[in-house]
Every structure is written in C-alpha cells, then in structure tokens.
Short mmCIF file of C-alpha atoms in Angstrom, two decimals:
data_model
loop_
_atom_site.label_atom_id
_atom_site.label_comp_id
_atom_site.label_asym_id
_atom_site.label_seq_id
_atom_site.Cartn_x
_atom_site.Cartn_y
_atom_site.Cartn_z
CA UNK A 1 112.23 37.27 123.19
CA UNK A 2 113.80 35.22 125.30
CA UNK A 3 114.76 35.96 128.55
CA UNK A 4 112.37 39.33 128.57
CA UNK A 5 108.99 38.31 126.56
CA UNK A 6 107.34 41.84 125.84
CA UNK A 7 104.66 42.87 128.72
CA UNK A 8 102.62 45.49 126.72
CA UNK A 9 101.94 44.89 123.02
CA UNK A 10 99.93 47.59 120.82
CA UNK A 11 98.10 45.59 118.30
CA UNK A 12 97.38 48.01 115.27
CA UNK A 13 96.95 47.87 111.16
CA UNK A 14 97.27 50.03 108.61
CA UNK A 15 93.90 50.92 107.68
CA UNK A 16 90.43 50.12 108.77
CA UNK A 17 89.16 46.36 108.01
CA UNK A 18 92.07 44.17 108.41
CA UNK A 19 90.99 42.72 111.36
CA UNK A 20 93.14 44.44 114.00
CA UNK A 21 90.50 44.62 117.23
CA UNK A 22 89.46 40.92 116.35
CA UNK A 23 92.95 39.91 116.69
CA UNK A 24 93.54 41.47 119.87
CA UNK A 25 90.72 40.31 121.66
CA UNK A 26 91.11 36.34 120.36
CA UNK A 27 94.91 37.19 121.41
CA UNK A 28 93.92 38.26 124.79
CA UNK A 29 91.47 35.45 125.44
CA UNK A 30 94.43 33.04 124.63
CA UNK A 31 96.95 34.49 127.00
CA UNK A 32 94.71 34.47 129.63
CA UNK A 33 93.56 30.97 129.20
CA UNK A 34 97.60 30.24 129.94
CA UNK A 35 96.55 31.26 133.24
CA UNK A 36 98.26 34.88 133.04
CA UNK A 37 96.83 38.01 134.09
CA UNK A 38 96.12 39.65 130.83
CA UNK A 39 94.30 43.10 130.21
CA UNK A 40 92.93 44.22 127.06
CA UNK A 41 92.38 48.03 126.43
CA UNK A 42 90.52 49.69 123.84
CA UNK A 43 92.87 52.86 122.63
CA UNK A 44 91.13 53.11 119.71
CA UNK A 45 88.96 56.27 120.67
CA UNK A 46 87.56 57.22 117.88
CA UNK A 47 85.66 54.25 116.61
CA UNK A 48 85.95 51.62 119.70
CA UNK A 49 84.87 47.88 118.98
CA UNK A 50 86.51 45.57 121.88
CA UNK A 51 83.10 46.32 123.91
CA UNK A 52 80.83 44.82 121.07
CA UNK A 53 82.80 41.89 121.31
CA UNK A 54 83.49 41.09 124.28
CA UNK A 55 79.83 42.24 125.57
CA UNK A 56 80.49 45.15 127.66
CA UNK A 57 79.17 48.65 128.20
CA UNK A 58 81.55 51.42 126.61
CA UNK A 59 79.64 54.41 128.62
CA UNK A 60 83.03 54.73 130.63
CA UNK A 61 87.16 53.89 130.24
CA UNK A 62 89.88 54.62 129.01
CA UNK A 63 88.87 58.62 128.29
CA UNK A 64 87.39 58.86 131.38
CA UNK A 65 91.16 57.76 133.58
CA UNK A 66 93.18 59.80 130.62
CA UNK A 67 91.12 63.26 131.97
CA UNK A 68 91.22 62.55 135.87
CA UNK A 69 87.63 61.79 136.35
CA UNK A 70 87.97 58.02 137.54
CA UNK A 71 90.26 56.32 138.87
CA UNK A 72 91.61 52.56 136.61
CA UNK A 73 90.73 50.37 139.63
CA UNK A 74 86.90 51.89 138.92
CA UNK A 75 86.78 51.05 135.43
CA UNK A 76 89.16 47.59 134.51
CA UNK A 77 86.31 44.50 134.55
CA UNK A 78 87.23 41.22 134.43
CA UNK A 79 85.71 38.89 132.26
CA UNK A 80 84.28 35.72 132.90
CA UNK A 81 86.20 34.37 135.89
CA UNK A 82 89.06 34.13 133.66
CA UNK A 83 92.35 36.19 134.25
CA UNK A 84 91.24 38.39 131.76
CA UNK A 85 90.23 41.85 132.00
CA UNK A 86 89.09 44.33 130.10
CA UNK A 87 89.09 48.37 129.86
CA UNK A 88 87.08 50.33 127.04
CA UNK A 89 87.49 53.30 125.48
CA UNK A 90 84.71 55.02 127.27
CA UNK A 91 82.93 58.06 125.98
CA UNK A 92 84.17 60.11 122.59
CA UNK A 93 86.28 63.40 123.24
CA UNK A 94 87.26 66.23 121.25
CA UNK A 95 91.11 65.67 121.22
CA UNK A 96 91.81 61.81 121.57
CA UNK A 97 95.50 62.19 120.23
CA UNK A 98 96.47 64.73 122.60
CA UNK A 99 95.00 62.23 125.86
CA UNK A 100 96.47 59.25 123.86
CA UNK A 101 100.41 60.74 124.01
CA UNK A 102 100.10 62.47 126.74
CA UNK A 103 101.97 61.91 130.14
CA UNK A 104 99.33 60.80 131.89
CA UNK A 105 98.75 58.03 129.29
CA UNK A 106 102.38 56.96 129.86
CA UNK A 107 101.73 56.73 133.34
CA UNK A 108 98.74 54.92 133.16
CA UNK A 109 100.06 52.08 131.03
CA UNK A 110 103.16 51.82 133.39
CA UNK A 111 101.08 51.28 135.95
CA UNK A 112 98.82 48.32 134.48
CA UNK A 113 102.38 46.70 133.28
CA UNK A 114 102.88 46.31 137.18
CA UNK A 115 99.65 45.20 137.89
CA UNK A 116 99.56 42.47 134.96
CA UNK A 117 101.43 39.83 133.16
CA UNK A 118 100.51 41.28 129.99
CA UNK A 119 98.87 44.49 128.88
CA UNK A 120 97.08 44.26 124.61
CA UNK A 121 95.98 47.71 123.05
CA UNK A 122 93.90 47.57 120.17
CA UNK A 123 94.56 51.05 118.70
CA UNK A 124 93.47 53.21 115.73
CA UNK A 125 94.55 52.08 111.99
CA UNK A 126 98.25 53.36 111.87
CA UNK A 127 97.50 55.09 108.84
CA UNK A 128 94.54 57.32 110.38
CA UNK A 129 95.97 58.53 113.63
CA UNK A 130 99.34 59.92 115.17
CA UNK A 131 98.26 59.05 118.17
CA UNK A 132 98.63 55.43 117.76
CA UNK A 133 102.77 55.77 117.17
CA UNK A 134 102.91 57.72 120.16
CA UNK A 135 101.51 54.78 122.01
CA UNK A 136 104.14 52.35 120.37
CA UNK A 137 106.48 54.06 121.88
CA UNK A 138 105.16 53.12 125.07
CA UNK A 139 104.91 49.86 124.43
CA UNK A 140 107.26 46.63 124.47
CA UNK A 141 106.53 46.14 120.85
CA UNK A 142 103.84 46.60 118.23
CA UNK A 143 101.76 43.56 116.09
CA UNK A 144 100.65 44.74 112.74
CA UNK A 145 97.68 43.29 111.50
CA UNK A 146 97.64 43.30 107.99
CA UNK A 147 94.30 42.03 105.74
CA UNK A 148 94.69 39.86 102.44
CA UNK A 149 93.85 42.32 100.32
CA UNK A 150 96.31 45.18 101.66
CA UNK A 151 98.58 47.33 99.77
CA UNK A 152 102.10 46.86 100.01
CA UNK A 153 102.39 50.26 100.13
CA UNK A 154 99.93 50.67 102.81
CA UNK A 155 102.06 47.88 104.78
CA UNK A 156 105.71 49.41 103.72
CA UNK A 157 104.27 53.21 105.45
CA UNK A 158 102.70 51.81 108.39
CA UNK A 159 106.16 50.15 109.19
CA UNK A 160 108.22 53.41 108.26
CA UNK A 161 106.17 55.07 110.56
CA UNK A 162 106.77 52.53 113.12
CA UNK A 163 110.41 52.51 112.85
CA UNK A 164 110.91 56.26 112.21
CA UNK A 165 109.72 56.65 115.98
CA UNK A 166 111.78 53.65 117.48
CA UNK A 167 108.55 51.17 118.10
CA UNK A 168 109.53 47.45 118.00
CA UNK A 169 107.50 45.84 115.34
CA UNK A 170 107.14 42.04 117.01
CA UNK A 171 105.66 40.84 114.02
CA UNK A 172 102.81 40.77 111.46
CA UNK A 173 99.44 38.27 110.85
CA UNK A 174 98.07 38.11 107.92
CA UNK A 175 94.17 38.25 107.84
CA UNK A 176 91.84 37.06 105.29
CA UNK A 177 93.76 35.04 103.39
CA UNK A 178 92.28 31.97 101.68
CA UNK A 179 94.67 29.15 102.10
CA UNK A 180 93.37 27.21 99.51
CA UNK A 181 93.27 29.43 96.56
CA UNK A 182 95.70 29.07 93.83
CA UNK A 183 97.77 32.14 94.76
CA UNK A 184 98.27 31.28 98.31
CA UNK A 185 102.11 31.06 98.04
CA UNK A 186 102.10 34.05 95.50
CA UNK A 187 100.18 35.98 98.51
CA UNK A 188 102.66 35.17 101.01
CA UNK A 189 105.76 36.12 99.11
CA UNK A 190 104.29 39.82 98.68
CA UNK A 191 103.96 40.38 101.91
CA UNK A 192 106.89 38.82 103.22
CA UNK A 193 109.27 39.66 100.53
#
C-alpha cells in the first residue's frame, strides 16, 4: 500500500500442506536481505515448523512470553548476522487459542511492530483454529497460502472467515502448481475467478 506498507503480516492457509510456514520463512529471509529488520514468529502452537527450518531449538518462545514466564528480549534470536530474527513457538500448552487472542498477545505483537520494520506470523491452517482469526485482527493484513490442489471451497471459507472478522486479506500465492502442465491457465482461472 502505498504510503503505509503493512508492518505485521499473518501468513496462514486453509488447511494443512499448502505450504504456509515455507512461505513465511523464504518471505522473511527476503525482507531481511533488503536490509530491514524483519522478525519471524511461529504462532502456530500446535504443530510448530519455523524451528526445523530455520535450525533452531523450539524448547522455549512464543508460549513461554504469552504466560509471563520470560520476557521477548530473552527469547527473539537472530539469525545469521542478517537482520533477521526469529521467535518459536516454544513448548505445547493446554489452551493455545485462549494465549493466542488474548490481551497479552495483542500487546506483545504491538510491541515487536515498534521494535521492527516488519513482523511475519506463520499461524495455524485457518480452517483448524479460531485462534488464528483472532490474530488477523491484530495484524496489518493476512497472506493466504493456498496449495494447487485446494478446494475452492476450502479457499472461499477461509476468506469468509477472514472478512467476517475485519482482517485485510493482502493477497494469495499459489503453491504447487506445475507451470508447465496443460491446465496451467485452467488452474489459475479457478482460483482467481
């Protein structure tokens, strides 16, 4: 947007598999190589996956600030001399919607929007957990990560639900498609129809 480019940015998908954490980690990696300050953080708290990839320890994080028992300054590493830095989900709780929209959660991400140029969530499949739109509406705006093979239905809900709370849908990328099959261009128009 010009004028105000979004800060934070939840990166989410429908379901499971379409390539939602991979996407916000490669996104991450590229803003930072612009030479901004960019943190990633792992909201997905059920089944976390940033810390595989970007080889880190998820023993602490995210669950950890959301109950008071460390402090985000403790936690946030930065990766590889590059602007980039990083905060997992840390250990599994009982109740990770109820941490996820709570007001502490709010607080926390208003905080890292000071500290950083830009702030990327990878979150739960929109589909799966409530907790995810109540982080989009903490957010500048939401990417939905959509895989080849998705139903439009699957898409057209995941949006509703988006839009039903307020949440900014910045755009969509399409995962998994193969640009050189024969129904490329049939692909496209289903999903962008």
């Amino acid at each position: 947007r010009a004028g105000a480019p979004p800060k934070t940015i939840l990166i989410s998908s429908s379901v499971e598999g379409e390539g939602k954490t991979w996407t916000a980690v490669n996104t991450a990696l590229a803003f930072a190589q612009t030479g901004a300050s960019t943190l990633l953080i792992d909201a997905d708290l059920r089944r976390p996956r940033c810390h595989e990839m970007m080889e880190s320890e998820n023993s602490t994080g995210l669950s950890e600030i959301l109950v008071g028992q460390c402090e985000p300054a403790d936690l946030v590493r930065r990766v590889n001399g590059h602007p980039l830095f990083f905060l997992a989900a840390g250990s599994r709780v009982p109740n990770p919607a109820e941490l996820l929209t709570s007001v502490k959660m709010r607080e926390v991400m208003q905080s890292f929007a000071a500290q950083y140029d830009y702030v990327l969530i990878d979150s739960a499949p929109l589909m799966y957990a409530s907790d995810t739109i109540g982080i989009a509406t903490m957010v500048d705006g939401v990417v939905v990560v959509l895989g080849a093979y998705t139903s439009k239905h699957n898409v057209r809900r995941a949006c509703n639900r988006l839009q039903q709370v307020g949440a900014k849908v910045l755009g969509v990328v399409l995962n998994g498609v193969d640009i050189h099959h024969p129904d490329y261009s049939e692909q496209k128009r289903y999903y962008f129809s």
